[in-house]
Coordinates of C-alpha atoms and ligand atoms in Angstrom, one line a residue:
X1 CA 35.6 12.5 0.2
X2 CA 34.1 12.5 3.5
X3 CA 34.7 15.6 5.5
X4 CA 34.9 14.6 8.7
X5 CA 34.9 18.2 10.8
X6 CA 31.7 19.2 9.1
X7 CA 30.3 15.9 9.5
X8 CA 30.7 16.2 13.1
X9 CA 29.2 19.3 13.4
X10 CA 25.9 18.8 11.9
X11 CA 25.8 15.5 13.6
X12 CA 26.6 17.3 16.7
X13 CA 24.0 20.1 16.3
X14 CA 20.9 17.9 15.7
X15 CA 22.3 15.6 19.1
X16 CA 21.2 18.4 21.2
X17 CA 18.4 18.8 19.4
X18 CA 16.7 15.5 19.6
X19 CA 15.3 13.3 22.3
X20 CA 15.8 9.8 21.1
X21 CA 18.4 8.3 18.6
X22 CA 16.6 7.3 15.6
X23 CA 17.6 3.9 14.0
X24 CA 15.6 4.5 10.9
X25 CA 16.0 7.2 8.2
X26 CA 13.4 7.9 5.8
X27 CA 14.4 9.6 2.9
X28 CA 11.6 11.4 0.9
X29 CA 11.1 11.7 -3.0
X30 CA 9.3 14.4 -4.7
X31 CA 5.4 15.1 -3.6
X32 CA 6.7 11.6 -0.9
X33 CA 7.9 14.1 1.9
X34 CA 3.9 14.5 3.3
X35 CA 5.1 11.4 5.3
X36 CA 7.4 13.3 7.7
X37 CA 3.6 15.1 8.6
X38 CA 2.5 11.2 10.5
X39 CA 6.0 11.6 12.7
X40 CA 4.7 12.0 16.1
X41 CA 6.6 14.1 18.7
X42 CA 8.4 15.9 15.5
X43 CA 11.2 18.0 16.3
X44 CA 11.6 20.0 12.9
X45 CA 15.3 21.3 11.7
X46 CA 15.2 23.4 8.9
X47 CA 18.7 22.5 6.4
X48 CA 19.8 26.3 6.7
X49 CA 19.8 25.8 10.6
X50 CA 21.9 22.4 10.5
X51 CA 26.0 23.2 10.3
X52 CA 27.3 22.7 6.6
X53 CA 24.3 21.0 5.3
X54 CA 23.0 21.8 1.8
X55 CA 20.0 23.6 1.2
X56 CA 17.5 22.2 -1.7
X57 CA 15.8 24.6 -4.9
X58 CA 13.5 22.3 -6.1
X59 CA 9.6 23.2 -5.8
X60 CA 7.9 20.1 -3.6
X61 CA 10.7 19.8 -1.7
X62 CA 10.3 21.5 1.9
X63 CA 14.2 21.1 3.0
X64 CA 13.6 20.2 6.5
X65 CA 14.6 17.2 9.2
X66 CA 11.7 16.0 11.0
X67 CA 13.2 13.6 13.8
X68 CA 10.4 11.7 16.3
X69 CA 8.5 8.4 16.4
X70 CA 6.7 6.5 13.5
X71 CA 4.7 3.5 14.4
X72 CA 6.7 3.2 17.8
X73 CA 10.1 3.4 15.5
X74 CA 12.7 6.2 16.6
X75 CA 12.9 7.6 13.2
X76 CA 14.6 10.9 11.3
X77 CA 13.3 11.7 7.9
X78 CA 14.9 13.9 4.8
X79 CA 11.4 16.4 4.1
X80 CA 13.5 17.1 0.5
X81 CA 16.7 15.8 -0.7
X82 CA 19.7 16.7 -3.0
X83 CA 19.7 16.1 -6.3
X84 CA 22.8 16.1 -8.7
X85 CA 21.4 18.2 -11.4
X86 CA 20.9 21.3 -8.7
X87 CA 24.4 21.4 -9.3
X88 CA 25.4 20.1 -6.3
X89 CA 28.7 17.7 -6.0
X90 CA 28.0 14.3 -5.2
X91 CA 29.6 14.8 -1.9
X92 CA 27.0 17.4 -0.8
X93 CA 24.0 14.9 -2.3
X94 CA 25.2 12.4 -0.2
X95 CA 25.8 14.4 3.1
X96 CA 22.8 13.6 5.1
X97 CA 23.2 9.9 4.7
X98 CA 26.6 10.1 6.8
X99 CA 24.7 12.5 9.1
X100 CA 22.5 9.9 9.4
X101 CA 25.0 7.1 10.1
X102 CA 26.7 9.3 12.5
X103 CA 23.9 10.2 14.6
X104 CA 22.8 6.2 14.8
X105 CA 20.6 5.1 12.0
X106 CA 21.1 2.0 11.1
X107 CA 18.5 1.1 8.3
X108 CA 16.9 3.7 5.2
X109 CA 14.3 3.2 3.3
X110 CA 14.8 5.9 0.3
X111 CA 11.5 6.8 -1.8
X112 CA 11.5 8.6 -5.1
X113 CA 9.7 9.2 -7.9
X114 CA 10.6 7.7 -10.8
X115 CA 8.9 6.9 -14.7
X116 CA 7.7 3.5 -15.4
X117 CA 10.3 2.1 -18.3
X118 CA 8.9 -1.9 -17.9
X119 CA 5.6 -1.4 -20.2
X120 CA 3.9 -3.9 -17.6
X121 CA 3.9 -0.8 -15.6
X122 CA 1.3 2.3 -15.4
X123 CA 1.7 5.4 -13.0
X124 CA 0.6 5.6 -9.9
X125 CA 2.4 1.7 -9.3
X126 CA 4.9 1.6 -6.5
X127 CA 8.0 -0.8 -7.1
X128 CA 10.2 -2.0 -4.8
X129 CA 14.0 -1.2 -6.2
X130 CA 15.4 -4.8 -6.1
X131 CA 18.7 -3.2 -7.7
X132 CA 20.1 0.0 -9.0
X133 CA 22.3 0.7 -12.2
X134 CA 24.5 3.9 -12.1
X135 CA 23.8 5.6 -15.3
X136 CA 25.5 9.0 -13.8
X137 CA 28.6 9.0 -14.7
X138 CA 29.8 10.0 -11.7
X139 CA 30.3 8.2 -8.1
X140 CA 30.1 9.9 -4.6
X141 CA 33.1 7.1 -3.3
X142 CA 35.0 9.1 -6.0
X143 CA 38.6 10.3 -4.2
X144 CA 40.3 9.7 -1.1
X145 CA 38.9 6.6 1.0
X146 CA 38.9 7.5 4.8
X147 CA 38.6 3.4 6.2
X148 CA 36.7 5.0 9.5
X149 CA 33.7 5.3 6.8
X150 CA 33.5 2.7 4.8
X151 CA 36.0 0.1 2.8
X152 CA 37.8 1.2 -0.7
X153 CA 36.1 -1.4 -2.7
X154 CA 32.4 -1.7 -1.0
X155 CA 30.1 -4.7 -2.5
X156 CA 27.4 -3.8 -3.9
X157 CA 25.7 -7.5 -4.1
X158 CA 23.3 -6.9 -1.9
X159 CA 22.4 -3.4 -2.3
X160 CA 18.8 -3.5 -1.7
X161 CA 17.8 -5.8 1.4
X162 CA 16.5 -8.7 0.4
X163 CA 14.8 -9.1 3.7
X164 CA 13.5 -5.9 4.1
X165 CA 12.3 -6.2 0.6
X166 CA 10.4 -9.0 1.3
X167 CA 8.7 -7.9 4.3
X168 CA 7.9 -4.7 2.2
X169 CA 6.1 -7.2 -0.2
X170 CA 4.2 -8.7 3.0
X171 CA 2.9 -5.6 4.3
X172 CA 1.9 -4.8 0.6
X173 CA -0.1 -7.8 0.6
X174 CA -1.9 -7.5 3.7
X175 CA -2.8 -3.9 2.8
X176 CA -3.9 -4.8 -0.7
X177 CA -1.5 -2.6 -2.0
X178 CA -0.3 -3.2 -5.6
X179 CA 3.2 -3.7 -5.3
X180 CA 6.0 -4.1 -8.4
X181 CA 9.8 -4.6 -8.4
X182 CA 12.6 -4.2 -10.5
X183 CA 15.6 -2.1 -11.2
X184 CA 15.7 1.4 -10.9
X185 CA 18.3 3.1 -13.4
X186 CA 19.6 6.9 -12.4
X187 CA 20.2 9.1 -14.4
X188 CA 21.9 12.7 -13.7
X189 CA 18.7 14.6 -15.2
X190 CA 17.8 17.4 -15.3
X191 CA 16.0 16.6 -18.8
X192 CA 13.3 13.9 -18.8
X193 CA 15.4 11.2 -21.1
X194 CA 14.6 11.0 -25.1
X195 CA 12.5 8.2 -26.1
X196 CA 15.7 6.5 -27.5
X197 CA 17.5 6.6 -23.9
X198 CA 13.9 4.7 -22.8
X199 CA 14.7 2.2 -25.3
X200 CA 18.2 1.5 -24.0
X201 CA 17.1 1.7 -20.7
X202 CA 14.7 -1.3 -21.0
X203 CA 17.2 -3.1 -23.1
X204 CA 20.2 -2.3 -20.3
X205 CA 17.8 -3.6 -18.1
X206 CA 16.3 -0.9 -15.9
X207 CA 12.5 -0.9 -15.0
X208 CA 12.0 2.7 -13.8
X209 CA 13.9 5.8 -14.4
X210 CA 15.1 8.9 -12.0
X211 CA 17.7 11.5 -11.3
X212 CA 18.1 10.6 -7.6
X213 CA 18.7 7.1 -5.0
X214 CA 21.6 6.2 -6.6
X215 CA 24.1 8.2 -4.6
X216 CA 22.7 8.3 -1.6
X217 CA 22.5 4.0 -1.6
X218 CA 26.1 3.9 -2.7
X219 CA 26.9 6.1 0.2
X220 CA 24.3 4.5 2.6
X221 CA 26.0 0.7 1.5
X222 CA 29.7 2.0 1.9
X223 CA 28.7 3.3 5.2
X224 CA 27.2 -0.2 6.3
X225 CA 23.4 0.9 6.4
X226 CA 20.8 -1.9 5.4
X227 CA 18.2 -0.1 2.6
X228 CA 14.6 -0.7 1.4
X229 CA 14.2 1.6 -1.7
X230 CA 10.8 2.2 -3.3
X231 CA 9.7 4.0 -6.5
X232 CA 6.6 5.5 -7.1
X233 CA 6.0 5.7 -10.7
X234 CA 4.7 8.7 -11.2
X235 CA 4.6 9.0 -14.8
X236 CA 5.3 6.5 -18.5
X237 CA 9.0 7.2 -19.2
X238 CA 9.0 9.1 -22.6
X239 CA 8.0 8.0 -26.0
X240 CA 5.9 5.3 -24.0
X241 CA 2.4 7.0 -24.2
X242 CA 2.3 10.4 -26.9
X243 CA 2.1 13.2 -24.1
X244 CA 4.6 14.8 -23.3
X245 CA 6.3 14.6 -19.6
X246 CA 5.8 17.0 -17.1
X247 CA 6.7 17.9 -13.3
X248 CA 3.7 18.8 -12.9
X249 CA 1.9 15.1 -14.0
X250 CA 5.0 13.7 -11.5
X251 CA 3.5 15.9 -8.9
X252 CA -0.3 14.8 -9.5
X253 CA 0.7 11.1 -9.5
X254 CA 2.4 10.6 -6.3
X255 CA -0.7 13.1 -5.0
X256 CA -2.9 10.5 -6.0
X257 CA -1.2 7.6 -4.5
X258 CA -0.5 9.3 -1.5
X259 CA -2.2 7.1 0.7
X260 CA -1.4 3.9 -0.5
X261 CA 2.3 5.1 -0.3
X262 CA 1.6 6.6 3.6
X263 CA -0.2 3.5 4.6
X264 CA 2.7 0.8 3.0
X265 CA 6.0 2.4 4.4
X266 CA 3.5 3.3 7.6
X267 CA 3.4 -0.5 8.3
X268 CA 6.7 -1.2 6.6
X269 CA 8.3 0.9 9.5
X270 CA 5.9 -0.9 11.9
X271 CA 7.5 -4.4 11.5
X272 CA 11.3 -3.3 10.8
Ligands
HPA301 N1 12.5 10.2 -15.9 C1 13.4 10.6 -15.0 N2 13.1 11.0 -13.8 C2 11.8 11.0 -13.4 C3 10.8 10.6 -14.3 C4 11.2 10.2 -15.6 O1 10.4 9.9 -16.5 N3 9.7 10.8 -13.6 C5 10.0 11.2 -12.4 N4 11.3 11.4 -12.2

């Protein structure tokens, strides 16, 4: 449930912080948050500075607000997000995406890493999420519905903009960057999934695979927000290749496609 006090706070707080209402939130996946670096006129908030928001534990995540201009856009990006399997409630994860809302963004492109399930795939690929299947078993709409934020029942038919999918796909083209789609599945994590969850994966019909994205674009839809999601596939979901799966491979992958990644949402924001 939406608390709306503490809400209002941290919305409050950064409002006297920034110069310019952004209309674009960027939210930044593990190794992804270099991005917030190409934000021009930043003005940084640390989370332990910003009134009831969350801190995050997990190594390549910085934990930081960097609100200022990208490609001429008025934009606010999440250096580190919230992940369910830090133990956090799904209310927390999904607490800067009703900052966001509240402080005027209207659109999100959410980034992640994730591993390649669709064997077409290899790492270092970005996909465009075209959908999303909640393989949490849990849901941060969960509890009381306060009709200020968002209807009871939201539709989740159009959870990925189509539009802003396609002029991802555009951009990708005219940069020569490689681009996939498909579904992304999330899972709660914190284990990498057993070769036999892979297998039901595919056969459920998820491309790619991660422990994040899905509450935050539940949250982001029930709050009316358009969103672009984009995986990076950082690594071969397991039993796909015979290594073994490591943060530390997830961490060199989304390293090496770094610019391709900088130089696509770059232009992506351009045109939105
Ligand atoms: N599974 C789940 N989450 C992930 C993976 C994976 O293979 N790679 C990066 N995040």
């Amino acid at each position: 449930m939406v608390n709306k006090q503490a809400l209002q706070e941290a919305a409050a707080y950064l409002q006297e912080k920034m110069v310019e209402t952004p209309s674009i939130g960027l939210i930044l996946g593990s190794g992804l948050g270099v991005l917030a670096e190409e934000i021009e006129n930043p003005v940084k908030i640390p989370y332990n500075e910003i009134p009831n928001f969350p801190v995050s534990t997990v190594a390549g995540h910085a934990g930081q607000l960097v609100i200022g201009t990208l490609q001429g856009k008025q934009v606010v990006a999440m250096q580190g997000r919230f992940h369910f399997y830090e133990g956090y409630s799904m209310d927390v994860v999904t607490f800067p995406v009703r900052v966001m809302k509240e402080i005027g963004v209207k659109q999100i492109i959410v980034t992640n890493a994730a591993g390649g399930v669709n064997e077409s795939f290899e790492a270092g690929n970005l996909m465009i999420i075209t959908d999303h299947i909640n393989n949490m078993n849990a849901n941060p709409l969960i509890g009381p519905n306060d009709e200020a934020f968002g209807v009871r029942f939201p539709d989740m038919s159009n959870a990925y903009s189509k539009e802003l999918s396609e002029l991802a796909k555009t951009q990708a083209s005219q940069l020569n960057v490689e681009l996939k789609e498909g579904v992304y599945v999330g899972n709660s994590g914190p284990c990498y999934e057993t070769p036999a969850e892979v297998r039901m994966i595919r056969k459920m019909g998820g491309d790619a695979v991660g422990m994040s994205t899905v509450p935050e674009v539940i949250v982001a839809r029930h709050a009316g927000l358009e969103v672009l999601g984009i995986s990076c596939i950082s690594n071969m979901a397991a039993g796909i290749l015979p290594q073994p799966l490591t943060h530390d491979e997830v961490m060199e992958t989304t390293e090496r496609v770094k610019s391709d990644f900088l130089s696509l949402v770059k232009a992506i924001v351009k045109e939105m």
